[in-house]
Every structure is written in structure tokens, then in C-alpha cells.
Amino acid sequence: MQDTIYDHLIFDNSRTPDTYFFSIVRFSGDSTIRHVNHHLPVSNAHFFTPPNGLELTWCSKAGGHWQAEILVEYWRGRATALKGDTLSFWCYTPTPIPPEPLPLVWLEVHGEIRPFFHLRLAVKDLPVRQWTYIQIPLSAHFDVTFKQKDGPEITKVIFSQGNLSDETYTLYLDDIKIGNVPQNQPITPPTGFSVVGHDRHVELTWAKIADPAMQYVQIERAEAGQNFQPVGIQYPAYSRFVDYIGLPHRTVTYRLTAVNHAYQPSTPTATIQTTTRPMNDDELLTMVQEAHFRYYWDHAHPDAGLALECIPGDTDMIALGASGFGLMSLIVGAERGFISRSELAQNIQKVLRFLSTADRFHGVWPHFLDGRTGKTVPFFGDHDDGGDSVETAFMMQALLTLRQYFDRPIPEEQEIRATITHLWETTEWDWYRFPDDPNFLIWHWSPKLGWLINHPLIGWNEVMIVYLLAIASPTHPVPAEMFHNGWASQNERAQQYRSGWGQTTEGSLYNNGTEYYGIELPVGVGSGGPLFFTHYSFLGFDPRHKRDRYANYFDNNRRISLINYRHCVANPGGFVGYGENFWGLTASDDHTGYVPHDPQNDNGTITPTGALAAFPYTPIESMQALKHFYFDRGAELWDIYGFRDACNPTVGYVSNIFMGLNQAPIVGMIENHRTGLLWRLFMSNPEVQGMLDKIGFVPD
Ligand code: CA
């Protein structure tokens, strides 16, 4: 399942204000079309849905050709089988255009370009300087059949050269959708409207709207209470909007209207005024923590109480590890007063009921669960239908932290502690040993396919916590020697594994010792790898003041963070924007897919969680990045759940999603930097000290 709007949407607004990344412009001969780096220009002056629209400016010459492809945006889990029988969009021309030179419209359906439709057939006399709604029935013009259960899989709409003309024409396009011809149903304005001014942005909230007649909420802003201008829209899945103004000390007034599927607005709400105000560093940290916390609180799955893989995305697919990080952020939320302790306790009871009945494989949960049923979702393919020891460890790290947080002698908290202890003690870590070499823990086990995926856990990377928990288990432990003979093994398999990932033999023996950008790295592959290696296992495990026979991991993590920082400052790839306040290479969504960025695998993508979850290691460099992301890039990056997943200014890309794996480490690691809360709670588990002793950690 996905939110209904994404069953229809091709284009509404561009997140980048100059060019639209998800478009491709081609031209030949003497024909011309305006473009920026072969993308369509974005118009911030001409739009139907605020804040922007697309500009199509062309001249069609004999022997030449032009076309503009507008792609259906893709993200993890998005179904592109759009539902409806009509292609619709809004268009606007500043000057008269005769019918003949109007463009042709094509669709790419199931990977094939479908025969064109001449726009003149939809609109014979296009009105000048007013928005016109165009509706084109699919079956009559594009030979699109509806045999598929879910509707046609449409991946592009294409505008191309129509009849020849010596003139240059401009058509602004907006709100391109596949849908059915809408009913003009009456609609009431939103209720429960409130606004809060922050440093550079205003946050607007209202009561969630369930009325199926509503298409979106339109947000309007006025200065000095006069002359309201539309600034944005929000869909029914959300009841929150961020208006990034860019300056403190600005007094602004807002009102909302609900807009139905026929684009008719309700009456507006009453108006509310607010003023943005400068925030000190402490207030900025809290603001960032609260926004990212909301991903896991406001947008948790309603039945499971756990986190979605990405937003937008599949509305029922729970990501287990991301949910573990999210539960950590909820503890921070309760401690900082974003929610109450009893609200958190009630939610955790729901979470534990879900986790207790969800699929487990020898006590180990799968990577993804259906939030409605608790059944495994084999998102990575049919073979991924069993337990995932790494995702389970990320969840267990959080559950053990919660068990220490809920320490009061009241029935509600006693029940939480008892349920977590049961889940912990029924997790069969010792089942997840690699049959070929039982020194290694293994990532997956499937009831049908056994250990087919065959992925042993070999450090150094993000999965250290699996070994720590498996060794700490009071009921299904593995020998502590596996930390040395598996995780830190120097055997041939381990060396090959490390050099395969790192594309270098540096660090293939677990120990490294090479200097990168003037910093020696004690442990790690290549120049340390993506920054999430230093975050996921360390949300709960406190690496300070201790060392094993290889490293002090706080110091090692700090070195990895500084190498990553210095790489971005040096910027050997010459990427746009890189510098001392724009850094942080780690795994994220980017313009090519989900990529584990690091100094050796750098395509110009900066991921905010890279620098911000590094706060305990690099407080000065992380604060520089936070301020730059918010003060200078906030218009593109800052939104209702904090910073968007990633951006790449070199190619003009800003991620269209927030990611479950990346939002919460920001909350938890900023808290560990500020108060050490999660570290203190996790380390207070009685099983932890024994594990440290068995592995051979000593004070440092
Ligand atoms: Ca728009």
C-alpha cells in the first residue's frame, strides 16, 4: 500500500527551485526548448499548486525536433501503477498560442511509448494568462488498456514538437496526474489549526483530515496580515507543514483552505500570526531532535507502533532496524518532553504486543514486517523470507535500553520489562552461526532456504552490536572468542570479505594503521567506510573510556568522522558545495538508488545524518554542518520530519523521502552528545558488563 495520492501523482512541485531533476529535455536541428543541463526549468512565478510549476518554452523548426520527458518520481517501495482513466494537468500561457503549434503529448506505459495526442484536440483556443485544466481520456487516445489489476504502469509523460512555427511559445505546466474525472464535492476548512515560529521556519499543524473529498490543504501566508499568497500544499497523509522563510524576526500570518478533487477550495480558516525568532545552539539541537523524532511518533504504523522504511513509501512495511533506532528516539522524546512518559509506555506496550506475535525465526525477526499482520515482507526477493540477525540486534539494542528506562515499580512498566526480557531471552543468537565456519555469526536464516544467502558478519562495520548482544545473551550465548575469531578474524575468508567491500587491502586484517588526510586509522576498511558504521551499533553501546585489544572505538569513530570531514573539505572529486560545513558521506537514497557513500565511493551526495549523528565524535564540525543545512539549505532540506534524506547539488538533486534508518540516529546520537542518556541506559543492563569482561574490554 502507498498513500492514495501516489497512485495518481506524476508532478506537483519541484523541491529544487531552479530545475526539475525528474525531467529530461532532448532537442535536435534548429528546434529549441529551454532547459538547464537538460532538465526543465522550474517557474516560481507561474504555478497552479504552490510553490512552483514547470516551464515549457519551445520553437519548432523544420528538420528539427524537441521533447521534454517528465518522469514519475521513483523511491523505495513506490508503486508506479498509476490508477485512473484520465491524464490531467493544468497549463498557462502568457501569450496567445494558435492550436497547431501546441505540443504533442505521449505516455510511456509498461515501458513502451504510446501514440501521441495532439493538445489542440483538448483545447482549441487556449485562454491567455489564466490556468486551464486539461483532461485527456487514456483509453481513447493512448491505447492504454486496464486489464492490469492495479492500473497502467506509467513511468513518463512526454511533451514534444507539434506543428512548425517561427514563433517561440511558453506553456507553464502543473499538477500532472492520472485519475478519474473528479466530483465537485463540498468540503469544509481544516480545524485545530496552529502555528509556531522557529528560527528560520514556521511549523503549521492541523487536525488530521479523513474526508475523502479532500485532495490537499493549501497554505497561504501574508505579511502584516494583508495580501495572502499561496506558499504550499500538503496531502491528507500529513497534518503538518513547514514554511521555510529563511529569516528570524519576521512576522507572518497564515490561513488554510482544504481543496477538493475538482480543485475547488473550502472557505479559509481563521488567520494566525507568528514571528520567527533566533535560537541558540541548544535550542537548535532540540528543534532538530524533535523534528526527526516526529518521523517515529507522528507517522508510526497505527497497528504496530513501529517505523516505516521511508516516507513517502509503503504505508504498511515496517523496517525492523529503523524501528529500533526509532524507539531510541522516542525515549529521547519522552525525556525532553515532546511526549509524556506514560504516552511512551502505552505506545511501547502496543509495540511489544506486535513484536511478540510477529514472525520470528528462532527468535530472530525478519528485516521487514507487515505492520497489519506481523508477517514477513520479502522486500529484497523471495530468498529474504527469514530471520535477519542484524536488524534484530538493532531492535534488541533499543528494547534493552527501554527495559532500563522503564524502571518504576508500577504494573505498566513491570509488564514492559518482563516482555522485553522474554523477547531477549528467546532470541536464539546461537542458531545464527555460520555452518561453514562457526566462528562467524551469519546475517540471514530462512526456514525454506536455510543459510542460502551465506553472508557472514565480519568487522569492521555497522554490525558490531550483533556480536556484543550474542555474547551477552543469558540464554542463547555464543562464545566470546567469536569476537576475535569471527568479527575481528584475520583468516583468509575475513580478509577477502574486507578487501571486497573496501576495494583495498588496507584494513583487510581488521587493524588498519594507514593514515588518511593526516589521520591514522587504527581499525577499519579503507578510509573507514560510510559513517553509519560509527552510528548504528553505538546508539546504545557507549564506546568511551574503554578499549579492546584493537582499539578504543570512541577514538576510532572520531577518526573515521574526521577522515570523512577532511575528505569533504579537500573535495578531490570537485563536487558542488563541499566544505567544512557541508560534509557527511554515508548510506542514503541518492539520484541513482540506495548507495553506501564514503570517501572511496563519493558521487557528490551529502547525507545530513552523516554529519549530525557524528555529534558525539565531532561536535564542532557537526554543529557547523547543522547550521549550514538549516540556515543555508533549509529551503530544500528542512521539512516536517527534519532534514530530507540526502542532496546532491552537483546534479541538482534533493531526496524526495525521509528514511527510517537515517532520521533517528540524528536524535539518539545528538542526545548521547548532550547527556549520554541512551549510552547510560543501555550500558546499565546487567548482561553488558559480563560481556565486556569476556571479550576483554579494559578501561582506557
Ligand atoms: Ca505546482
XYZ file of C-alpha atoms and ligand atoms in Angstrom:
701
model
C 0.000 0.000 0.000
C 1.022 3.594 -0.535
C -0.729 6.858 0.251
C -3.536 7.341 -2.281
C -2.020 10.467 -3.784
C 0.957 8.460 -5.076
C -1.407 6.194 -7.019
C -2.079 9.264 -9.180
C 0.727 11.778 -8.992
C 3.177 12.458 -11.819
C 4.200 16.031 -10.925
C 3.046 18.573 -8.355
C 6.071 20.610 -7.256
C 9.835 20.615 -7.624
C 11.918 20.527 -4.436
C 14.708 22.380 -6.226
C 13.692 25.925 -7.220
C 15.671 26.250 -10.466
C 15.411 22.992 -12.402
C 13.271 19.891 -12.112
C 15.551 16.906 -11.586
C 12.976 14.307 -12.660
C 12.754 15.605 -16.231
C 14.834 15.046 -19.348
C 14.961 17.503 -22.256
C 16.141 16.480 -25.745
C 16.337 18.530 -28.954
C 17.879 18.453 -32.403
C 18.248 20.510 -35.594
C 17.023 24.094 -35.396
C 14.252 23.325 -32.926
C 14.827 24.702 -29.447
C 13.497 24.102 -25.974
C 14.581 25.962 -22.844
C 16.476 23.737 -20.439
C 19.082 23.796 -17.683
C 21.535 20.921 -18.004
C 18.883 19.032 -19.980
C 16.262 19.441 -17.251
C 13.105 21.551 -17.487
C 13.282 24.975 -15.813
C 11.100 25.470 -12.741
C 8.919 28.572 -12.517
C 8.409 30.070 -9.074
C 6.205 32.830 -10.523
C 3.771 30.691 -12.522
C 2.203 27.727 -10.750
C -1.200 26.262 -10.094
C -0.237 24.338 -6.955
C 2.223 26.393 -4.900
C 5.135 26.895 -4.743
C 6.115 26.195 -8.375
C 5.361 24.784 -11.808
C 7.291 23.656 -14.891
C 8.192 25.878 -17.825
C 7.973 24.611 -21.394
C 9.419 27.181 -23.826
C 9.933 25.959 -27.380
C 10.364 26.809 -31.021
C 9.533 24.060 -33.542
C 11.537 24.194 -36.803
C 11.562 22.091 -39.953
C 14.037 19.225 -39.758
C 14.374 19.666 -36.001
C 12.730 18.080 -33.016
C 12.340 18.678 -29.299
C 10.821 16.762 -26.441
C 10.527 17.036 -22.664
C 10.060 13.904 -20.578
C 8.515 14.263 -17.126
C 9.254 11.157 -15.091
C 7.105 9.623 -12.393
C 9.338 10.097 -9.340
C 10.698 6.840 -8.023
C 11.564 5.890 -4.455
C 11.893 2.705 -2.412
C 8.597 0.869 -2.441
C 6.765 3.264 -4.745
C 4.222 1.527 -6.955
C 4.200 3.217 -10.349
C 0.991 1.511 -11.440
C -0.988 4.727 -11.515
C -4.742 4.383 -11.135
C -7.350 6.180 -13.207
C -8.674 6.587 -16.714
C -7.677 10.187 -17.417
C -4.439 12.138 -17.762
C -4.944 15.619 -16.343
C -2.806 18.716 -15.865
C -3.051 22.477 -15.628
C -1.464 24.812 -18.163
C -0.980 28.546 -18.574
C 0.347 30.665 -21.404
C 1.380 34.321 -21.110
C 0.834 34.937 -24.867
C -1.690 33.582 -27.388
C -0.742 30.217 -28.929
C -2.633 29.079 -32.044
C -3.868 25.443 -31.817
C -1.485 23.917 -34.382
C 1.898 24.641 -32.707
C 0.707 23.248 -29.383
C 2.784 20.227 -28.342
C 2.003 16.550 -28.698
C 1.520 14.524 -25.526
C 2.794 10.951 -25.161
C 2.841 8.432 -22.346
C 5.335 5.709 -21.506
C 3.216 2.741 -20.402
C 4.714 -0.620 -19.402
C 7.998 0.603 -20.883
C 6.535 1.472 -24.293
C 5.881 4.919 -25.710
C 2.164 5.165 -26.527
C 0.830 7.046 -29.597
C 0.600 10.785 -29.231
C -2.295 13.014 -28.532
C -2.265 16.498 -30.042
C -3.008 19.022 -27.333
C -5.102 21.048 -29.779
C -7.725 18.298 -29.549
C -8.157 19.016 -25.857
C -8.130 22.790 -26.087
C -8.859 24.629 -29.322
C -8.452 28.168 -28.024
C -6.142 28.141 -25.076
C -7.069 31.077 -22.827
C -4.262 33.586 -22.243
C -2.960 34.413 -18.740
C -5.258 32.056 -16.925
C -4.810 28.469 -15.765
C -6.678 25.908 -17.852
C -7.472 22.369 -16.706
C -6.790 19.737 -19.390
C -8.255 16.227 -19.173
C -7.375 13.520 -21.709
C -9.129 10.117 -21.531
C -6.445 7.439 -21.655
C -8.299 4.675 -23.448
C -9.485 6.891 -26.298
C -6.095 8.385 -27.088
C -3.222 6.343 -25.723
C -4.402 2.784 -26.320
C -3.939 2.107 -22.627
C -5.843 -0.938 -21.526
C -6.967 -1.560 -17.998
C -6.539 -5.287 -17.795
C -3.908 -4.944 -15.111
C -5.432 -5.172 -11.685
C -3.572 -2.157 -10.395
C -3.861 0.104 -13.417
C -1.358 1.025 -16.100
C 2.289 1.278 -15.118
C 3.047 4.758 -16.341
C 6.606 5.951 -15.989
C 6.680 9.138 -18.102
C 4.579 11.777 -19.716
C 6.279 13.342 -22.732
C 5.583 16.670 -24.423
C 7.060 17.002 -27.907
C 7.197 19.160 -31.010
C 3.844 19.858 -32.681
C 3.328 21.716 -35.947
C 6.100 24.007 -37.196
C 6.186 27.660 -36.290
C 8.660 30.547 -36.356
C 7.427 31.808 -33.007
C 8.752 30.857 -29.579
C 5.962 29.879 -27.197
C 5.794 29.227 -23.472
C 3.416 26.930 -21.659
C 3.612 26.523 -17.888
C 2.562 23.085 -16.665
C 1.478 21.996 -13.216
C -0.176 19.220 -11.238
C 0.111 16.367 -13.727
C -1.875 13.335 -12.633
C -3.581 10.131 -13.702
C -7.025 9.849 -12.159
C -10.736 9.685 -12.772
C -12.817 12.737 -13.611
C -13.414 14.245 -10.171
C -16.694 15.062 -8.489
C -17.060 18.568 -7.158
C -17.957 17.605 -3.599
C -18.436 20.191 -0.856
C -15.576 20.480 1.598
C -15.011 22.142 4.948
C -11.885 24.012 6.085
C -9.284 22.320 8.319
C -9.753 22.502 12.098
C -7.351 22.604 15.034
C -5.017 24.957 13.158
C -1.933 26.233 15.000
C 1.420 27.758 14.050
C 4.806 28.001 15.788
C 7.663 30.255 14.665
C 11.173 28.788 14.863
C 14.476 30.369 13.829
C 14.068 30.343 10.048
C 10.823 28.441 9.575
C 7.241 28.277 10.743
C 5.603 24.971 11.568
C 1.871 24.680 10.889
C -0.312 21.862 12.220
C -3.980 20.985 11.994
C -6.259 18.102 12.862
C -5.781 15.152 10.529
C -8.425 15.202 7.773
C -10.195 11.947 6.900
C -12.717 13.432 4.425
C -12.119 11.544 1.131
C -13.422 14.586 -0.773
C -10.245 16.479 0.124
C -7.332 16.428 -2.285
C -4.917 18.681 -0.363
C -4.631 21.516 2.115
C -3.389 24.792 0.638
C -1.265 27.019 2.874
C -1.386 30.798 2.416
C 0.879 33.362 4.022
C 0.575 37.156 4.383
C 2.940 39.804 5.650
C 1.315 42.327 8.007
C -1.959 40.443 7.676
C -2.546 41.677 4.118
C -2.478 40.064 0.688
C -2.407 36.318 1.298
C -0.228 34.363 -1.140
C -0.265 30.566 -1.602
C 3.039 29.069 -0.416
C 2.482 25.316 -0.450
C 0.178 22.318 -0.352
C 0.006 19.269 1.882
C -1.627 15.884 1.283
C -4.090 14.116 3.645
C -1.471 11.659 4.972
C 0.144 14.587 6.766
C -1.311 17.267 9.030
C 1.846 19.321 9.355
C 3.605 21.777 7.045
C 6.936 23.582 7.183
C 7.130 27.063 5.673
C 10.817 27.860 5.378
C 11.023 31.655 5.416
C 14.783 31.970 5.754
C 14.977 34.799 8.299
C 14.311 35.333 12.011
C 12.311 38.342 13.272
C 9.690 38.014 10.536
C 6.056 38.399 11.489
C 3.753 36.447 9.217
C 0.097 35.430 9.150
C -1.315 32.156 7.842
C -4.578 30.641 6.818
C -5.510 27.271 5.319
C -8.067 26.053 2.831
C -8.989 22.479 2.020
C -9.132 21.808 -1.748
C -11.308 19.046 -3.218
C -10.519 16.762 -6.148
C -12.138 19.206 -8.563
C -9.683 21.848 -7.283
C -12.430 23.845 -5.548
C -11.323 25.343 -2.216
C -13.222 25.454 1.046
C -13.651 28.730 2.863
C -10.401 29.628 4.650
C -9.671 29.021 8.315
C -9.278 31.920 10.713
C -5.860 33.544 10.430
C -2.988 33.067 12.892
C 0.071 35.268 13.238
C 3.531 34.280 14.422
C 7.084 35.607 14.423
C 10.302 33.734 13.706
C 12.971 34.175 16.380
C 16.699 33.489 16.644
C 17.555 30.282 18.501
C 20.732 29.496 20.418
C 22.725 26.314 19.776
C 20.913 24.379 22.482
C 17.509 25.340 21.103
C 18.610 24.377 17.594
C 19.677 20.926 18.802
C 16.320 20.377 20.497
C 14.463 21.622 17.409
C 16.383 19.173 15.211
C 15.801 16.293 17.634
C 12.064 16.967 17.872
C 11.537 17.206 14.115
C 13.322 13.890 13.458
C 11.569 12.245 16.438
C 8.233 13.011 14.745
C 9.000 10.516 11.969
C 8.683 7.717 14.559
C 5.893 9.224 16.664
C 3.512 11.058 14.332
C 3.993 8.690 11.420
C 4.377 5.338 13.221
C 2.355 2.461 11.790
C -1.063 2.681 13.512
C -1.275 -1.037 14.407
C 2.368 -1.843 15.116
C 3.553 1.498 16.529
C 6.796 0.958 14.610
C 8.616 2.812 11.834
C 8.106 2.683 8.085
C 11.061 2.069 5.782
C 10.684 5.512 4.206
C 8.154 8.347 3.982
C 6.641 8.549 1.486
C 6.768 4.822 0.853
C 4.893 1.624 1.600
C 2.456 2.560 4.380
C 2.425 -0.971 5.848
C 6.048 -2.061 5.584
C 7.761 -1.933 8.977
C 11.555 -1.778 8.874
C 12.825 -3.558 11.955
C 16.257 -1.976 12.474
C 14.993 1.501 11.645
C 12.226 0.884 14.173
C 14.845 0.043 16.801
C 16.618 3.338 16.139
C 13.193 4.997 16.227
C 12.379 3.561 19.658
C 15.625 5.102 20.898
C 14.422 8.464 19.593
C 11.107 8.026 21.436
C 12.982 7.695 24.753
C 14.679 10.994 23.928
C 11.251 12.430 23.087
C 9.864 11.427 26.486
C 12.908 12.765 28.338
C 12.772 16.092 26.506
C 9.019 16.465 26.957
C 7.928 16.061 23.320
C 5.635 13.339 24.721
C 4.918 12.148 28.257
C 6.445 9.070 29.852
C 3.017 7.418 30.066
C 2.285 8.142 26.387
C 5.569 6.424 25.562
C 4.730 3.497 27.867
C 1.359 2.971 26.204
C 2.965 3.026 22.783
C 5.695 0.608 23.857
C 3.031 -1.814 25.140
C 1.481 -1.751 21.657
C 4.914 -2.266 20.058
C 5.668 -5.218 22.330
C 2.322 -6.876 21.612
C 3.116 -6.578 17.911
C 6.699 -7.850 18.232
C 5.616 -10.767 20.439
C 3.227 -12.132 17.826
C 5.148 -11.123 14.678
C 7.097 -13.686 12.636
C 10.339 -14.759 14.313
C 12.793 -17.374 13.108
C 14.496 -18.981 16.086
C 13.625 -15.797 17.928
C 15.012 -13.525 15.209
C 12.743 -11.110 13.371
C 12.965 -10.546 9.598
C 14.173 -7.290 8.054
C 10.652 -6.171 7.094
C 7.262 -6.933 8.627
C 3.739 -6.139 7.521
C 2.513 -3.733 10.183
C -1.049 -5.044 9.909
C -0.318 -8.752 10.275
C 3.212 -9.155 11.642
C 4.064 -11.346 8.640
C 7.425 -11.256 6.852
C 7.685 -8.976 3.814
C 10.402 -10.349 1.477
C 11.230 -6.886 0.105
C 14.627 -7.934 -1.277
C 13.209 -11.006 -3.025
C 11.785 -14.433 -2.234
C 15.042 -15.597 -0.651
C 14.760 -12.875 2.030
C 11.946 -14.693 3.833
C 13.525 -15.490 7.177
C 15.353 -14.072 10.174
C 17.756 -11.140 9.993
C 20.192 -11.141 12.886
C 21.457 -7.610 12.189
C 18.045 -5.926 12.095
C 17.102 -7.920 15.188
C 20.195 -6.707 17.038
C 19.325 -3.087 16.208
C 15.855 -3.716 17.641
C 17.175 -5.566 20.690
C 19.653 -2.761 21.426
C 16.620 -0.457 21.706
C 14.490 -2.895 23.712
C 17.245 -3.377 26.286
C 17.576 0.410 26.525
C 13.811 0.684 27.081
C 13.942 -2.050 29.728
C 16.329 0.125 31.751
C 14.343 3.293 31.088
C 11.073 1.865 32.445
C 12.420 1.141 35.913
C 9.462 2.106 38.098
C 7.563 -0.363 40.318
C 4.213 0.156 38.603
C 2.327 -2.570 36.707
C 2.602 -0.886 33.306
C 6.395 -0.613 33.493
C 6.805 -4.030 35.136
C 4.951 -5.582 32.216
C 7.196 -3.777 29.727
C 10.327 -5.049 31.479
C 9.015 -8.614 31.661
C 8.001 -8.710 27.987
C 11.343 -7.332 26.837
C 13.189 -9.869 28.989
C 11.118 -12.643 27.407
C 11.884 -11.432 23.871
C 15.583 -11.079 24.736
C 15.838 -14.497 26.295
C 14.032 -16.268 23.448
C 16.334 -14.848 20.767
C 18.482 -17.763 19.596
C 21.696 -15.972 18.692
C 23.486 -19.332 18.790
C 21.334 -20.563 15.855
C 22.828 -17.799 13.686
C 26.308 -19.255 13.469
C 27.841 -19.817 10.054
C 27.738 -23.571 9.298
C 30.897 -23.462 7.134
C 32.857 -21.739 9.898
C 31.090 -21.418 13.263
C 33.478 -18.646 14.320
C 31.270 -16.285 12.349
C 27.746 -15.139 13.090
C 25.601 -15.049 9.992
C 23.181 -12.414 8.743
C 20.192 -14.472 7.491
C 18.442 -17.754 8.042
C 15.399 -18.895 6.073
C 13.061 -21.740 7.074
C 12.858 -22.769 3.406
C 16.355 -21.997 2.181
C 18.440 -22.241 5.325
C 21.678 -20.262 5.142
C 21.463 -19.749 1.380
C 22.213 -16.014 1.493
C 25.521 -17.008 3.074
C 26.587 -13.646 4.450
C 28.871 -13.997 7.496
C 29.247 -10.990 9.819
C 32.815 -9.721 9.548
C 34.023 -6.430 11.014
C 34.691 -3.621 10.956
C 31.300 -2.178 10.022
C 27.885 -1.358 11.464
C 27.110 -4.830 12.854
C 29.384 -4.972 15.928
C 26.273 -4.889 18.130
C 25.234 -8.360 16.869
C 28.377 -9.922 18.330
C 28.068 -7.892 21.545
C 24.456 -8.989 22.125
C 25.008 -12.603 21.075
C 27.897 -12.854 23.549
C 25.822 -11.076 26.247
C 22.763 -13.325 25.863
C 21.924 -15.100 29.159
C 20.074 -17.942 27.388
C 21.462 -18.425 23.850
C 25.002 -17.037 24.007
C 27.813 -17.591 21.556
C 31.438 -17.891 22.763
C 33.237 -14.588 23.396
C 36.129 -15.889 21.254
C 33.903 -15.301 18.204
C 34.508 -11.571 18.664
C 38.155 -12.238 17.883
C 37.926 -15.299 15.617
C 34.830 -14.108 13.695
C 34.174 -10.376 13.884
C 37.882 -9.439 14.033
C 39.137 -12.598 12.284
C 42.305 -12.450 10.256
C 41.642 -15.645 8.316
C 41.529 -15.693 4.547
C 37.755 -15.517 4.254
C 37.679 -12.452 6.509
C 40.455 -10.745 4.578
C 38.717 -11.385 1.260
C 35.443 -10.102 2.645
C 37.005 -6.847 3.838
C 39.008 -6.176 0.697
C 35.907 -6.960 -1.378
C 33.889 -4.294 0.378
C 36.652 -1.740 0.734
C 38.146 -2.277 -2.762
C 41.519 -2.150 -0.996
C 43.634 -4.390 1.182
C 44.081 -1.563 3.694
C 42.296 -2.736 6.810
C 41.687 -6.227 5.470
C 43.218 -7.639 8.676
C 40.667 -5.668 10.808
C 43.515 -3.496 12.055
C 44.392 -0.798 9.574
C 47.128 1.657 10.666
C 47.116 3.682 7.435
C 46.992 7.493 7.503
C 44.181 9.266 5.616
C 44.149 13.072 5.316
C 46.723 13.168 8.110
C 44.751 10.913 10.464
C 45.856 7.393 11.311
C 43.038 4.849 11.395
C 43.554 2.015 13.928
C 40.637 -0.218 12.795
C 38.512 -0.229 9.658
C 38.383 -0.969 5.970
C 39.959 1.563 3.636
C 39.416 5.091 4.901
C 36.819 3.923 7.396
C 33.774 3.349 5.232
C 30.411 5.107 5.380
C 29.664 6.976 8.609
C 26.736 4.755 9.599
C 29.378 2.221 10.680
C 30.033 4.582 13.611
C 26.349 5.166 14.453
C 24.164 2.039 14.359
C 25.993 -0.056 16.976
C 26.738 2.991 19.097
C 23.266 4.347 19.754
C 23.282 2.190 22.894
C 26.825 0.822 23.198
C 28.956 3.514 24.833
C 32.437 3.308 23.294
C 34.003 5.856 25.651
C 36.708 5.106 28.203
C 37.302 1.515 27.168
C 39.306 -0.440 24.650
C 39.709 -3.999 23.447
C 42.954 -5.402 22.049
C 42.438 -3.493 18.766
C 41.151 -0.010 19.564
C 39.305 2.475 21.688
C 36.205 2.662 19.471
C 35.248 6.166 20.536
C 38.629 7.360 19.355
C 38.382 5.177 16.243
C 34.897 6.548 15.422
C 36.146 10.082 15.909
C 38.975 9.394 13.485
C 36.586 7.937 10.893
C 34.371 11.012 11.250
C 37.338 13.377 10.860
C 38.646 11.491 7.814
C 35.179 11.823 6.265
C 35.105 15.528 7.161
C 38.597 16.228 5.804
C 37.775 14.326 2.622
C 34.792 16.621 2.037
C 36.901 19.716 2.800
C 39.635 18.542 0.405
C 36.920 17.562 -2.098
C 39.085 15.653 -4.573
C 36.028 14.998 -6.751
C 35.334 18.730 -7.141
C 31.691 18.385 -6.063
C 29.479 21.445 -5.684
C 29.028 22.779 -2.161
C 31.525 20.544 -0.333
C 33.440 22.179 2.510
C 33.819 22.481 6.242
C 30.077 22.936 6.760
C 28.802 20.610 4.019
C 30.092 17.125 4.691
C 28.969 13.652 5.721
C 29.224 10.611 3.435
C 27.091 7.669 4.491
C 24.448 5.336 3.123
C 21.361 7.047 1.746
C 18.965 7.492 -1.039
C 20.508 9.367 -3.956
C 19.749 10.105 -7.613
C 20.906 6.598 -8.572
C 19.385 4.494 -5.742
C 20.408 3.496 -2.220
C 24.178 3.923 -2.052
C 26.706 3.483 0.827
C 28.665 6.691 0.168
C 32.139 7.028 1.667
C 35.403 8.761 0.727
C 36.179 5.994 -1.780
C 32.644 5.895 -3.178
C 31.698 9.558 -3.470
C 29.302 10.864 -6.134
C 28.612 14.288 -4.620
C 25.776 13.209 -2.312
C 25.757 14.641 1.208
C 23.506 12.910 3.735
C 22.599 15.018 6.792
C 22.620 12.022 9.150
C 26.306 11.519 8.319
C 27.476 14.703 9.997
C 24.645 15.012 12.546
C 24.785 11.514 14.037
C 28.533 12.149 14.444
C 27.877 14.835 17.093
C 29.498 12.852 19.958
C 32.693 12.452 17.926
C 32.949 15.806 16.130
C 30.775 18.349 17.991
C 32.279 21.443 16.325
C 32.260 20.092 12.776
C 28.780 18.612 13.255
C 27.356 21.921 14.525
C 28.862 23.734 11.517
C 27.055 21.262 9.285
C 23.769 21.527 11.194
C 23.755 25.323 10.846
C 24.589 25.182 7.148
C 21.935 22.535 6.442
C 19.317 24.606 8.278
C 20.351 28.241 7.670
C 21.646 27.989 4.110
C 19.991 24.899 2.627
C 16.848 24.749 4.722
C 14.536 25.782 1.894
C 15.316 22.492 0.159
C 16.355 20.217 3.022
C 14.258 21.143 6.070
C 10.744 19.722 6.219
C 8.204 18.158 8.573
C 10.439 15.277 9.744
C 13.637 17.304 9.864
C 16.249 17.088 7.136
C 15.404 15.212 3.967
C 17.453 12.089 3.422
C 20.158 13.487 1.137
C 21.033 16.025 -1.522
C 23.452 16.326 -4.388
C 23.937 19.937 -5.576
C 26.296 18.774 -8.333
C 23.403 17.130 -10.187
C 20.619 19.328 -8.758
C 19.007 16.561 -6.700
C 17.241 16.632 -3.328
C 15.850 13.367 -1.985
C 12.076 13.028 -2.109
C 11.989 10.856 1.023
C 12.775 10.746 4.707
C 14.400 7.440 5.624
C 13.717 5.371 8.723
C 17.353 4.317 9.042
C 18.659 7.854 8.824
C 16.308 10.140 10.779
C 16.605 8.502 14.229
C 20.390 8.227 14.607
C 20.368 12.041 14.493
C 18.069 12.158 17.545
C 19.850 9.492 19.563
C 23.429 10.493 18.837
C 22.743 14.189 19.491
C 21.298 13.047 22.844
C 24.365 10.924 23.581
C 26.452 14.013 22.821
C 24.317 16.212 25.091
C 23.584 13.944 28.069
C 24.790 10.394 27.352
C 21.226 9.220 28.096
C 20.945 6.242 25.753
C 24.518 5.122 26.455
C 23.878 5.198 30.213
C 20.636 3.237 29.914
C 21.922 0.527 27.576
C 25.178 0.043 29.476
C 23.273 -0.372 32.753
C 21.879 -3.722 31.578
C 23.382 -6.340 33.891
C 24.330 -8.587 30.948
C 26.527 -5.912 29.373
C 29.406 -5.738 31.856
C 29.898 -9.500 31.786
C 30.069 -9.389 28.010
C 32.713 -6.638 28.084
C 34.824 -8.668 30.503
C 34.531 -11.835 28.414
C 35.635 -10.046 25.235
C 38.475 -8.377 27.081
C 37.487 -4.727 27.117
C 39.544 -2.793 29.675
C 39.240 0.791 30.957
C 41.050 3.330 28.772
Ca 2.941 23.090 -8.535
